[in-house]
Amino acid sequence: MSKPLPLLTAPAPERRDAARNREALLRAAAELIEGCDVRAVTMEAVAAKAGVGKGTVFRRFGSREGLMAALLNHSETAWQASVLSGPPPLGPGAPPMERLIAFGESRMRTHLQQGALIEAAGRTWGDNYAVIGFATMHLRYLLRELGVSGDLTYLATALLAPLSLPVLQQQLGFDGMSEERVLAGWQDLVDRIVGS
Amino acid sequence: MSKPLPLLTAPAPERRDAARNREALLRAAAELIEGCDVRAVTMEAVAAKAGVGKGTVFRRFGSREGLMAALLNHSETAWQASVLSGPPPLGPGAPPMERLIAFGESRMRTHLQQGALIEAAGRTWGDNYAVIGFATMHLRYLLRELGVSGDLTYLATALLAPLSLPVLQQQLGFDGMSEERVLAGWQDLVDRIVGS
DNA sequence: AATAGAAACGGACCACGGTCCGTTTCGACA
DNA sequence: TGTCGAAACGGACCGTGGTCCGTTTCTATT
């Protein structure tokens, strides 16, 4: 008699040792990064500190960038939660425009704070659709709430783009802008797009 | 008697063999890249094809990313020339708004076309102020011509950001937009910023 | 408790980017 | 043309990210 094969293949549960190792690796990486330059932390060091072999690190996270992205995922998830159900003005409850401004400021602060890690995660993080996708969706939602008309998906990506780390770094570094000026600039941009 | 030491240290002229090797390396790299995936081209292969040692490659270009950036510099320089003194509507002669639209389209096309190389050049290219700086300046100039008021430097960077490769890739890939839609979206963004 | 097979492990191994330093080449000046 | 110091050369060498595959560990099933 054949098994009742599920129509939708289950998400493949994780073996207990695998879960333990993932946990240990994330903790080890976090501890090593704290106090050292991220770039100086080698994969072998992380593996050693977690008490596993190097192969295991790559099995779990695919690449160095993958490990860094996994670290970022923790704070990203928390951030998403505070956007979806945290206190206003970032979370629900405040008027859309206030939420929008809070969103921009929060994103900018987060990106700058985690700059080194974001760079270390490279494309694995930057191309992470679960991240970009969420922010775009939320922005799109706020724009709709504000009654903006037009291609909201495009406008959302266009509003998100200047909040990306490389752009912020250029503005603060090369262009010599202050954080306040960058923030004010973004708010002005919002006004122009929304049409105040 | 002491030499007439120049007040401004001269740009340190390049020895003839050095110049020849740089040339040979750039040509070799270009030829290897043409037809292969950029990522499959190793530095040693470039050095071998150019008939020099590996050390020379790194002496000249600093890193793999540096070599890729140097390749991009050729087309970038040509592009800058066509913006500054090429035929309208990209070059001077057309009304500012038309130049602006042409600028956006041209930049988008260029970035998409050279995507692989840009990725291979990484931060060495992306953080290249000679590149970002030129585009920002020009955008700033056009905005001024259009009589836009406000923080033109910020607006220029904000207008440039959605034309960056990662954003374009997200829009065309994950968001499933067509190139036409992306272009139309950017033009709409311009209209909102300029205030039509 | 025994078994079997799938999943995970670990560390030797590989490839490539990047460095180092002894040797060679250039060109300025006599 | 000879000399000399600076600059460039080249390839052996190193470290690290990433792979491979024989061994170990888990867990479903009886």
Short mmCIF file of C-alpha atoms (C1' of nucleotides) in Angstrom, two decimals:
data_model
loop_
_atom_site.label_atom_id
_atom_site.label_comp_id
_atom_site.label_asym_id
_atom_site.label_seq_id
_atom_site.Cartn_x
_atom_site.Cartn_y
_atom_site.Cartn_z
CA MET A 1 0.00 0.00 0.00
CA SER A 2 1.37 3.36 -1.03
CA LYS A 3 1.81 6.32 1.25
CA PRO A 4 -0.74 9.10 1.01
CA LEU A 5 1.58 11.37 -0.93
CA PRO A 6 0.73 14.98 -0.20
CA LEU A 7 -0.41 17.05 -3.12
CA LEU A 8 1.69 19.97 -2.02
CA THR A 9 5.13 18.76 -0.99
CA ALA A 10 5.57 19.69 2.64
CA PRO A 11 8.25 22.28 3.47
CA ALA A 12 10.64 19.48 4.42
CA PRO A 13 11.00 19.59 8.21
CA GLU A 14 14.46 20.21 9.64
CA ARG A 15 16.26 17.51 11.52
CA ARG A 16 16.97 18.33 15.13
CA ASP A 17 20.76 18.30 14.85
CA ALA A 18 20.50 20.51 11.81
CA ALA A 19 18.40 23.03 13.71
CA ARG A 20 20.80 22.98 16.63
CA ASN A 21 23.75 23.61 14.36
CA ARG A 22 22.02 26.46 12.55
CA GLU A 23 21.33 28.04 15.89
CA ALA A 24 24.89 27.53 17.09
CA LEU A 25 26.32 28.93 13.88
CA LEU A 26 24.20 32.04 13.96
CA ARG A 27 25.12 32.66 17.56
CA ALA A 28 28.81 32.06 16.88
CA ALA A 29 28.78 34.38 13.90
CA ALA A 30 27.01 37.10 15.86
CA GLU A 31 29.50 36.86 18.69
CA LEU A 32 32.50 36.92 16.40
CA ILE A 33 31.20 39.88 14.48
CA GLU A 34 30.56 41.82 17.64
CA GLY A 35 33.81 43.62 18.33
CA CYS A 36 35.59 42.59 15.15
CA ASP A 37 35.38 43.98 11.68
CA VAL A 38 32.93 41.75 9.85
CA ARG A 39 35.34 41.31 6.98
CA ALA A 40 37.92 39.78 9.31
CA VAL A 41 35.63 36.97 10.39
CA THR A 42 36.34 33.84 8.39
CA MET A 43 33.92 31.03 7.77
CA GLU A 44 36.31 28.58 9.36
CA ALA A 45 36.40 30.68 12.51
CA VAL A 46 32.63 30.67 12.70
CA ALA A 47 32.54 26.94 12.19
CA ALA A 48 35.17 26.38 14.85
CA LYS A 49 33.45 28.63 17.36
CA ALA A 50 30.18 26.80 16.76
CA GLY A 51 31.97 23.46 17.11
CA VAL A 52 31.07 22.13 13.68
CA GLY A 53 32.89 21.46 10.45
CA LYS A 54 33.23 24.00 7.71
CA GLY A 55 31.12 21.93 5.34
CA THR A 56 28.19 22.30 7.68
CA VAL A 57 28.30 26.06 7.49
CA PHE A 58 28.03 25.98 3.74
CA ARG A 59 25.38 23.27 3.81
CA ARG A 60 23.22 25.47 6.04
CA PHE A 61 23.81 28.89 4.53
CA GLY A 62 25.10 28.24 1.06
CA SER A 63 27.79 30.89 1.13
CA ARG A 64 29.41 33.52 3.26
CA GLU A 65 26.91 36.04 1.98
CA GLY A 66 24.13 33.65 2.86
CA LEU A 67 25.28 33.48 6.46
CA MET A 68 25.42 37.25 6.71
CA ALA A 69 22.00 37.54 5.14
CA ALA A 70 20.66 35.08 7.69
CA LEU A 71 21.97 37.30 10.46
CA LEU A 72 20.27 40.29 8.93
CA ASN A 73 17.06 38.33 8.64
CA HIS A 74 16.63 38.36 12.37
CA SER A 75 16.48 42.12 12.68
CA GLU A 76 14.60 42.43 9.43
CA THR A 77 11.86 40.17 10.71
CA ALA A 78 11.59 42.20 13.87
CA TRP A 79 11.43 45.38 11.81
CA GLN A 80 8.70 43.99 9.60
CA ALA A 81 6.75 43.04 12.69
CA SER A 82 7.00 46.56 14.08
CA VAL A 83 5.79 47.95 10.77
CA LEU A 84 2.86 45.57 10.66
CA SER A 85 1.83 45.62 14.28
CA GLY A 86 4.14 47.85 16.30
CA PRO A 87 3.33 51.18 17.89
CA PRO A 88 2.59 54.23 15.73
CA PRO A 89 3.77 56.14 13.87
CA LEU A 90 5.68 53.27 12.22
CA GLY A 91 2.98 50.74 13.00
CA PRO A 92 -0.73 51.04 12.32
CA GLY A 93 -2.75 53.72 14.04
CA ALA A 94 -1.12 56.87 12.73
CA PRO A 95 -2.28 58.69 9.60
CA PRO A 96 -0.72 57.34 6.39
CA MET A 97 1.55 60.30 5.81
CA GLU A 98 3.03 60.05 9.27
CA ARG A 99 3.55 56.35 8.79
CA LEU A 100 5.26 57.03 5.50
CA ILE A 101 7.69 59.51 7.05
CA ALA A 102 8.37 57.15 9.93
CA PHE A 103 8.97 54.38 7.43
CA GLY A 104 11.59 56.38 5.58
CA GLU A 105 13.42 57.46 8.69
CA SER A 106 13.35 53.99 10.18
CA ARG A 107 14.65 52.39 7.03
CA MET A 108 17.44 54.88 6.67
CA ARG A 109 18.54 54.48 10.27
CA THR A 110 18.44 50.70 10.04
CA HIS A 111 20.44 50.59 6.84
CA LEU A 112 23.12 52.91 8.16
CA GLN A 113 23.37 51.07 11.43
CA GLN A 114 23.82 47.68 9.79
CA GLY A 115 25.93 48.97 6.95
CA ALA A 116 28.87 46.64 7.40
CA LEU A 117 26.71 43.57 7.61
CA ILE A 118 24.63 44.58 4.60
CA GLU A 119 27.77 45.01 2.56
CA ALA A 120 29.04 41.63 3.69
CA ALA A 121 25.76 40.04 2.66
CA GLY A 122 26.02 41.56 -0.81
CA ARG A 123 23.54 40.48 -3.43
CA THR A 124 22.25 37.62 -1.34
CA TRP A 125 20.61 40.25 0.84
CA GLY A 126 20.05 42.96 -1.72
CA ASP A 127 18.30 40.62 -4.11
CA ASN A 128 16.27 39.09 -1.32
CA TYR A 129 12.75 39.55 -2.56
CA ALA A 130 11.29 38.78 0.84
CA VAL A 131 12.95 41.97 2.01
CA ILE A 132 12.58 44.31 -0.93
CA GLY A 133 9.17 42.85 -1.62
CA PHE A 134 7.84 43.61 1.82
CA ALA A 135 9.03 47.19 1.81
CA THR A 136 7.66 47.76 -1.67
CA MET A 137 4.30 46.27 -0.75
CA HIS A 138 4.01 48.39 2.34
CA LEU A 139 5.00 51.56 0.54
CA ARG A 140 2.52 50.75 -2.17
CA TYR A 141 -0.18 50.30 0.43
CA LEU A 142 0.58 53.63 2.09
CA LEU A 143 0.58 55.44 -1.24
CA ARG A 144 -2.82 53.99 -2.01
CA GLU A 145 -4.09 55.07 1.39
CA LEU A 146 -2.91 58.55 0.55
CA GLY A 147 -4.95 58.51 -2.60
CA VAL A 148 -1.98 58.65 -4.94
CA SER A 149 -2.83 57.68 -8.48
CA GLY A 150 -0.56 56.25 -11.14
CA ASP A 151 1.77 53.26 -11.25
CA LEU A 152 1.98 52.70 -7.52
CA THR A 153 4.33 49.76 -7.82
CA TYR A 154 6.84 51.83 -9.71
CA LEU A 155 6.47 54.77 -7.39
CA ALA A 156 7.06 52.50 -4.42
CA THR A 157 10.33 51.19 -5.86
CA ALA A 158 11.37 54.72 -6.79
CA LEU A 159 10.74 55.88 -3.24
CA LEU A 160 12.61 52.94 -1.83
CA ALA A 161 15.65 53.27 -4.05
CA PRO A 162 17.13 56.38 -2.42
CA LEU A 163 16.93 54.63 0.94
CA SER A 164 19.32 51.90 -0.15
CA LEU A 165 22.70 51.75 1.50
CA PRO A 166 24.88 52.69 -1.46
CA VAL A 167 22.83 55.78 -2.18
CA LEU A 168 22.83 56.82 1.46
CA GLN A 169 26.57 56.34 1.62
CA GLN A 170 27.08 58.51 -1.43
CA GLN A 171 24.87 61.25 -0.06
CA LEU A 172 26.47 61.26 3.37
CA GLY A 173 30.00 60.70 2.11
CA PHE A 174 30.71 62.18 -1.28
CA ASP A 175 27.91 64.72 -1.36
CA GLY A 176 28.66 65.73 2.21
CA MET A 177 25.04 65.84 3.30
CA SER A 178 23.97 65.51 6.91
CA GLU A 179 21.50 62.85 7.97
CA GLU A 180 18.94 65.54 8.61
CA ARG A 181 19.33 66.88 5.13
CA VAL A 182 18.97 63.44 3.59
CA LEU A 183 15.86 62.82 5.62
CA ALA A 184 14.40 66.20 4.72
CA GLY A 185 15.18 65.51 1.08
CA TRP A 186 13.31 62.25 1.19
CA GLN A 187 10.31 63.87 2.81
CA ASP A 188 10.33 66.52 0.12
CA LEU A 189 10.44 63.77 -2.46
CA VAL A 190 7.43 62.15 -0.84
CA ASP A 191 5.55 65.42 -0.92
CA ARG A 192 6.23 65.86 -4.60
CA ILE A 193 5.12 62.34 -5.39
CA VAL A 194 2.02 62.42 -3.25
CA GLY A 195 1.22 65.87 -4.51
CA SER A 196 0.57 67.26 -1.00
CA MET B 1 71.41 73.58 -7.44
CA SER B 2 68.07 72.09 -6.63
CA LYS B 3 65.47 71.07 -9.17
CA PRO B 4 62.59 73.45 -9.75
CA LEU B 5 60.20 71.36 -7.74
CA PRO B 6 56.67 71.87 -9.01
CA LEU B 7 54.22 73.36 -6.57
CA LEU B 8 51.59 70.90 -7.61
CA THR B 9 53.11 67.42 -7.81
CA ALA B 10 52.74 66.28 -11.37
CA PRO B 11 50.45 63.30 -12.07
CA ALA B 12 53.46 60.97 -12.17
CA PRO B 13 53.93 59.96 -15.81
CA GLU B 14 53.56 56.30 -16.75
CA ARG B 15 56.52 54.32 -17.94
CA ARG B 16 56.20 53.07 -21.48
CA ASP B 17 56.23 49.37 -20.63
CA ALA B 18 53.61 50.01 -17.98
CA ALA B 19 51.36 51.71 -20.49
CA ARG B 20 51.83 48.91 -22.97
CA ASN B 21 50.94 46.31 -20.39
CA ARG B 22 47.84 48.18 -19.25
CA GLU B 23 46.72 48.33 -22.84
CA ALA B 24 47.43 44.66 -23.43
CA LEU B 25 45.63 43.66 -20.24
CA LEU B 26 42.52 45.65 -21.06
CA ARG B 27 42.42 44.18 -24.52
CA ALA B 28 42.96 40.66 -23.24
CA ALA B 29 40.25 41.06 -20.64
CA ALA B 30 37.80 42.43 -23.18
CA GLU B 31 38.45 39.57 -25.55
CA LEU B 32 38.14 36.92 -22.86
CA ILE B 33 34.91 38.39 -21.57
CA GLU B 34 33.40 38.51 -25.01
CA GLY B 35 31.82 35.12 -25.44
CA CYS B 36 32.39 33.84 -21.92
CA ASP B 37 30.51 34.51 -18.75
CA VAL B 38 32.43 37.29 -17.03
CA ARG B 39 32.51 35.33 -13.79
CA ALA B 40 34.38 32.51 -15.49
CA VAL B 41 37.28 34.72 -16.51
CA THR B 42 40.11 34.41 -14.00
CA MET B 43 42.79 36.98 -13.39
CA GLU B 44 45.46 34.47 -14.26
CA ALA B 45 43.82 33.84 -17.62
CA VAL B 46 43.81 37.55 -18.38
CA ALA B 47 47.45 37.84 -17.38
CA ALA B 48 48.40 34.84 -19.51
CA LYS B 49 46.50 36.12 -22.54
CA ALA B 50 48.19 39.48 -22.19
CA GLY B 51 51.56 37.79 -21.83
CA VAL B 52 52.37 39.25 -18.42
CA GLY B 53 52.63 37.93 -14.89
CA LYS B 54 49.74 37.92 -12.49
CA GLY B 55 51.44 40.41 -10.22
CA THR B 56 51.37 42.95 -13.01
CA VAL B 57 47.61 42.75 -13.30
CA PHE B 58 47.17 43.58 -9.66
CA ARG B 59 49.81 46.27 -9.77
CA ARG B 60 47.92 48.00 -12.56
CA PHE B 61 44.34 47.54 -11.46
CA GLY B 62 44.52 46.77 -7.78
CA SER B 63 41.95 44.02 -7.81
CA ARG B 64 39.65 42.01 -9.98
CA GLU B 65 36.94 44.59 -9.45
CA GLY B 66 39.39 47.29 -10.40
CA LEU B 67 40.07 45.63 -13.73
CA MET B 68 36.37 45.32 -14.46
CA ALA B 69 35.82 48.93 -13.48
CA ALA B 70 38.60 49.97 -15.83
CA LEU B 71 36.81 48.17 -18.65
CA LEU B 72 33.60 49.97 -17.82
CA ASN B 73 35.43 53.26 -17.73
CA HIS B 74 35.94 53.16 -21.47
CA SER B 75 32.25 53.11 -22.30
CA GLU B 76 31.46 55.44 -19.43
CA THR B 77 33.83 58.04 -20.78
CA ALA B 78 32.26 57.77 -24.20
CA TRP B 79 28.82 58.10 -22.66
CA GLN B 80 29.83 61.18 -20.70
CA ALA B 81 31.18 62.69 -23.89
CA SER B 82 27.92 62.09 -25.70
CA VAL B 83 26.03 63.71 -22.85
CA LEU B 84 28.31 66.73 -22.83
CA SER B 85 28.76 67.22 -26.53
CA GLY B 86 26.91 64.54 -28.46
CA PRO B 87 23.83 64.96 -30.61
CA PRO B 88 20.49 65.88 -29.05
CA PRO B 89 18.34 64.94 -27.34
CA LEU B 90 20.98 63.40 -25.04
CA GLY B 91 23.54 66.03 -25.82
CA PRO B 92 23.08 69.80 -25.76
CA GLY B 93 20.64 71.44 -28.12
CA ALA B 94 17.37 69.88 -27.06
CA PRO B 95 15.09 71.43 -24.45
CA PRO B 96 15.96 70.40 -20.88
CA MET B 97 12.99 68.13 -20.40
CA GLU B 98 13.79 66.16 -23.52
CA ARG B 99 17.39 65.88 -22.45
CA LEU B 100 16.24 64.64 -19.09
CA ILE B 101 14.08 61.93 -20.57
CA ALA B 102 16.85 60.93 -22.96
CA PHE B 103 19.23 60.80 -20.03
CA GLY B 104 17.01 58.40 -18.11
CA GLU B 105 16.45 56.10 -21.04
CA SER B 106 20.09 56.09 -22.01
CA ARG B 107 21.24 55.33 -18.50
CA MET B 108 18.75 52.52 -18.08
CA ARG B 109 19.73 50.94 -21.39
CA THR B 110 23.40 51.21 -20.63
CA HIS B 111 23.08 49.71 -17.18
CA LEU B 112 21.04 46.78 -18.39
CA GLN B 113 23.33 46.13 -21.30
CA GLN B 114 26.45 46.08 -19.13
CA GLY B 115 24.80 44.36 -16.22
CA ALA B 116 27.20 41.47 -15.89
CA LEU B 117 30.25 43.71 -16.00
CA ILE B 118 28.79 46.15 -13.51
CA GLU B 119 28.13 43.33 -11.10
CA ALA B 120 31.64 42.04 -11.57
CA ALA B 121 33.03 45.48 -10.82
CA GLY B 122 31.05 45.68 -7.59
CA ARG B 123 31.71 48.54 -5.21
CA THR B 124 34.81 49.62 -7.09
CA TRP B 125 32.49 50.82 -9.79
CA GLY B 126 29.40 51.64 -7.78
CA ASP B 127 31.33 53.81 -5.36
CA ASN B 128 33.22 55.48 -8.16
CA TYR B 129 32.50 59.12 -7.55
CA ALA B 130 33.74 60.09 -10.98
CA VAL B 131 30.78 58.14 -12.34
CA ILE B 132 28.03 58.86 -9.84
CA GLY B 133 29.30 62.37 -9.46
CA PHE B 134 29.04 63.17 -13.15
CA ALA B 135 25.52 61.85 -13.46
CA THR B 136 24.41 63.68 -10.36
CA MET B 137 25.94 66.92 -11.55
CA HIS B 138 24.32 66.68 -14.92
CA LEU B 139 20.94 65.84 -13.46
CA ARG B 140 21.28 68.71 -11.07
CA TYR B 141 22.07 71.02 -13.95
CA LEU B 142 19.03 69.90 -15.95
CA LEU B 143 16.76 70.30 -12.95
CA ARG B 144 18.00 73.83 -12.48
CA GLU B 145 17.41 74.55 -16.15
CA LEU B 146 13.87 73.37 -15.67
CA GLY B 147 13.40 75.85 -12.86
CA VAL B 148 12.98 73.25 -10.18
CA SER B 149 13.40 74.63 -6.69
CA GLY B 150 14.47 72.84 -3.54
CA ASP B 151 17.44 70.66 -2.66
CA LEU B 152 18.55 69.93 -6.20
CA THR B 153 21.45 67.78 -5.13
CA TYR B 154 19.18 65.48 -3.18
CA LEU B 155 16.60 65.40 -5.96
CA ALA B 156 19.31 64.48 -8.43
CA THR B 157 20.44 61.52 -6.36
CA ALA B 158 16.83 60.48 -5.80
CA LEU B 159 16.20 60.55 -9.53
CA LEU B 160 19.36 58.60 -10.22
CA ALA B 161 18.74 55.91 -7.63
CA PRO B 162 15.93 54.09 -9.45
CA LEU B 163 18.15 53.88 -12.52
CA SER B 164 20.74 51.79 -10.68
CA LEU B 165 21.19 48.21 -11.79
CA PRO B 166 19.86 46.44 -8.70
CA VAL B 167 16.65 48.46 -8.75
CA LEU B 168 16.17 47.89 -12.46
CA GLN B 169 16.72 44.18 -11.98
CA GLN B 170 14.15 44.04 -9.25
CA GLN B 171 11.60 45.91 -11.31
CA LEU B 172 12.12 43.84 -14.43
CA GLY B 173 12.55 40.54 -12.60
CA PHE B 174 10.62 40.27 -9.38
CA ASP B 175 8.04 42.95 -10.10
CA GLY B 176 7.57 41.66 -13.62
CA MET B 177 7.55 45.07 -15.23
CA SER B 178 8.40 45.63 -18.87
CA GLU B 179 11.16 47.99 -19.89
CA GLU B 180 8.54 50.34 -21.30
CA ARG B 181 6.71 50.42 -18.01
CA VAL B 182 9.87 51.14 -16.08
CA LEU B 183 10.74 53.94 -18.44
CA ALA B 184 7.23 55.36 -18.25
CA GLY B 185 7.39 55.14 -14.48
CA TRP B 186 10.60 57.11 -14.38
CA GLN B 187 9.19 59.77 -16.67
CA ASP B 188 6.17 60.04 -14.43
CA LEU B 189 8.50 60.42 -11.48
CA VAL B 190 10.31 63.21 -13.29
CA ASP B 191 7.01 64.97 -13.96
CA ARG B 192 6.04 64.81 -10.31
CA ILE B 193 9.39 66.16 -9.20
CA VAL B 194 9.58 68.91 -11.76
CA GLY B 195 5.97 69.78 -11.13
CA SER B 196 5.08 69.75 -14.84
"C1'" DA C 1 14.76 -2.69 20.21
"C1'" DA C 2 16.18 -3.40 15.53
"C1'" DT C 3 16.62 -1.75 10.92
"C1'" DA C 4 17.08 0.90 6.97
"C1'" DG C 5 17.59 4.76 4.33
"C1'" DA C 6 17.59 9.54 4.12
"C1'" DA C 7 19.75 13.57 5.82
"C1'" DA C 8 23.51 15.80 7.89
"C1'" DC C 9 28.32 15.88 9.14
"C1'" DG C 10 33.37 17.08 8.76
"C1'" DG C 11 37.59 17.99 7.09
"C1'" DA C 12 40.73 17.04 3.22
"C1'" DC C 13 40.88 19.16 -0.99
"C1'" DC C 14 40.65 22.65 -4.80
"C1'" DA C 15 40.64 27.17 -7.24
"C1'" DC C 16 41.20 31.75 -7.36
"C1'" DG C 17 42.13 36.40 -5.60
"C1'" DG C 18 45.75 38.83 -3.68
"C1'" DT C 19 50.70 39.59 -1.74
"C1'" DC C 20 55.75 39.61 -1.58
"C1'" DC C 21 60.18 40.21 -2.90
"C1'" DG C 22 64.22 39.14 -5.71
"C1'" DT C 23 65.09 40.33 -10.61
"C1'" DT C 24 64.63 43.08 -14.76
"C1'" DT C 25 63.69 47.16 -17.40
"C1'" DC C 26 63.35 51.88 -18.16
"C1'" DG C 27 64.95 56.47 -18.90
"C1'" DA C 28 67.31 60.68 -16.94
"C1'" DC C 29 71.56 62.52 -16.77
"C1'" DA C 30 76.32 62.76 -17.68
"C1'" DT D 1 77.36 55.00 -24.31
"C1'" DG D 2 77.65 54.06 -19.27
"C1'" DT D 3 75.71 54.46 -14.85
"C1'" DC D 4 72.28 54.55 -11.40
"C1'" DG D 5 68.01 54.88 -8.91
"C1'" DA D 6 63.32 54.28 -9.42
"C1'" DA D 7 59.67 51.81 -11.24
"C1'" DA D 8 57.76 47.73 -13.04
"C1'" DC D 9 57.91 42.82 -13.57
"C1'" DG D 10 56.74 37.85 -12.61
"C1'" DG D 11 55.65 33.91 -10.45
"C1'" DA D 12 56.08 31.33 -6.10
"C1'" DC D 13 53.38 31.66 -2.18
"C1'" DC D 14 49.42 32.32 1.04
"C1'" DG D 15 44.65 32.56 2.90
"C1'" DT D 16 39.98 31.91 2.35
"C1'" DG D 17 35.65 30.70 0.14
"C1'" DG D 18 33.55 26.76 -1.60
"C1'" DT D 19 33.19 21.53 -2.94
"C1'" DC D 20 33.25 16.51 -2.41
"C1'" DC D 21 32.49 12.26 -0.61
"C1'" DG D 22 33.15 8.66 2.87
"C1'" DT D 23 31.29 8.44 7.63
"C1'" DT D 24 27.97 9.37 11.22
"C1'" DT D 25 23.46 10.52 13.11
"C1'" DC D 26 18.76 10.90 13.06
"C1'" DT D 27 13.96 9.20 12.75
"C1'" DA D 28 10.14 6.59 10.71
"C1'" DT D 29 8.54 2.09 10.80
"C1'" DT D 30 7.98 -2.46 12.51
#
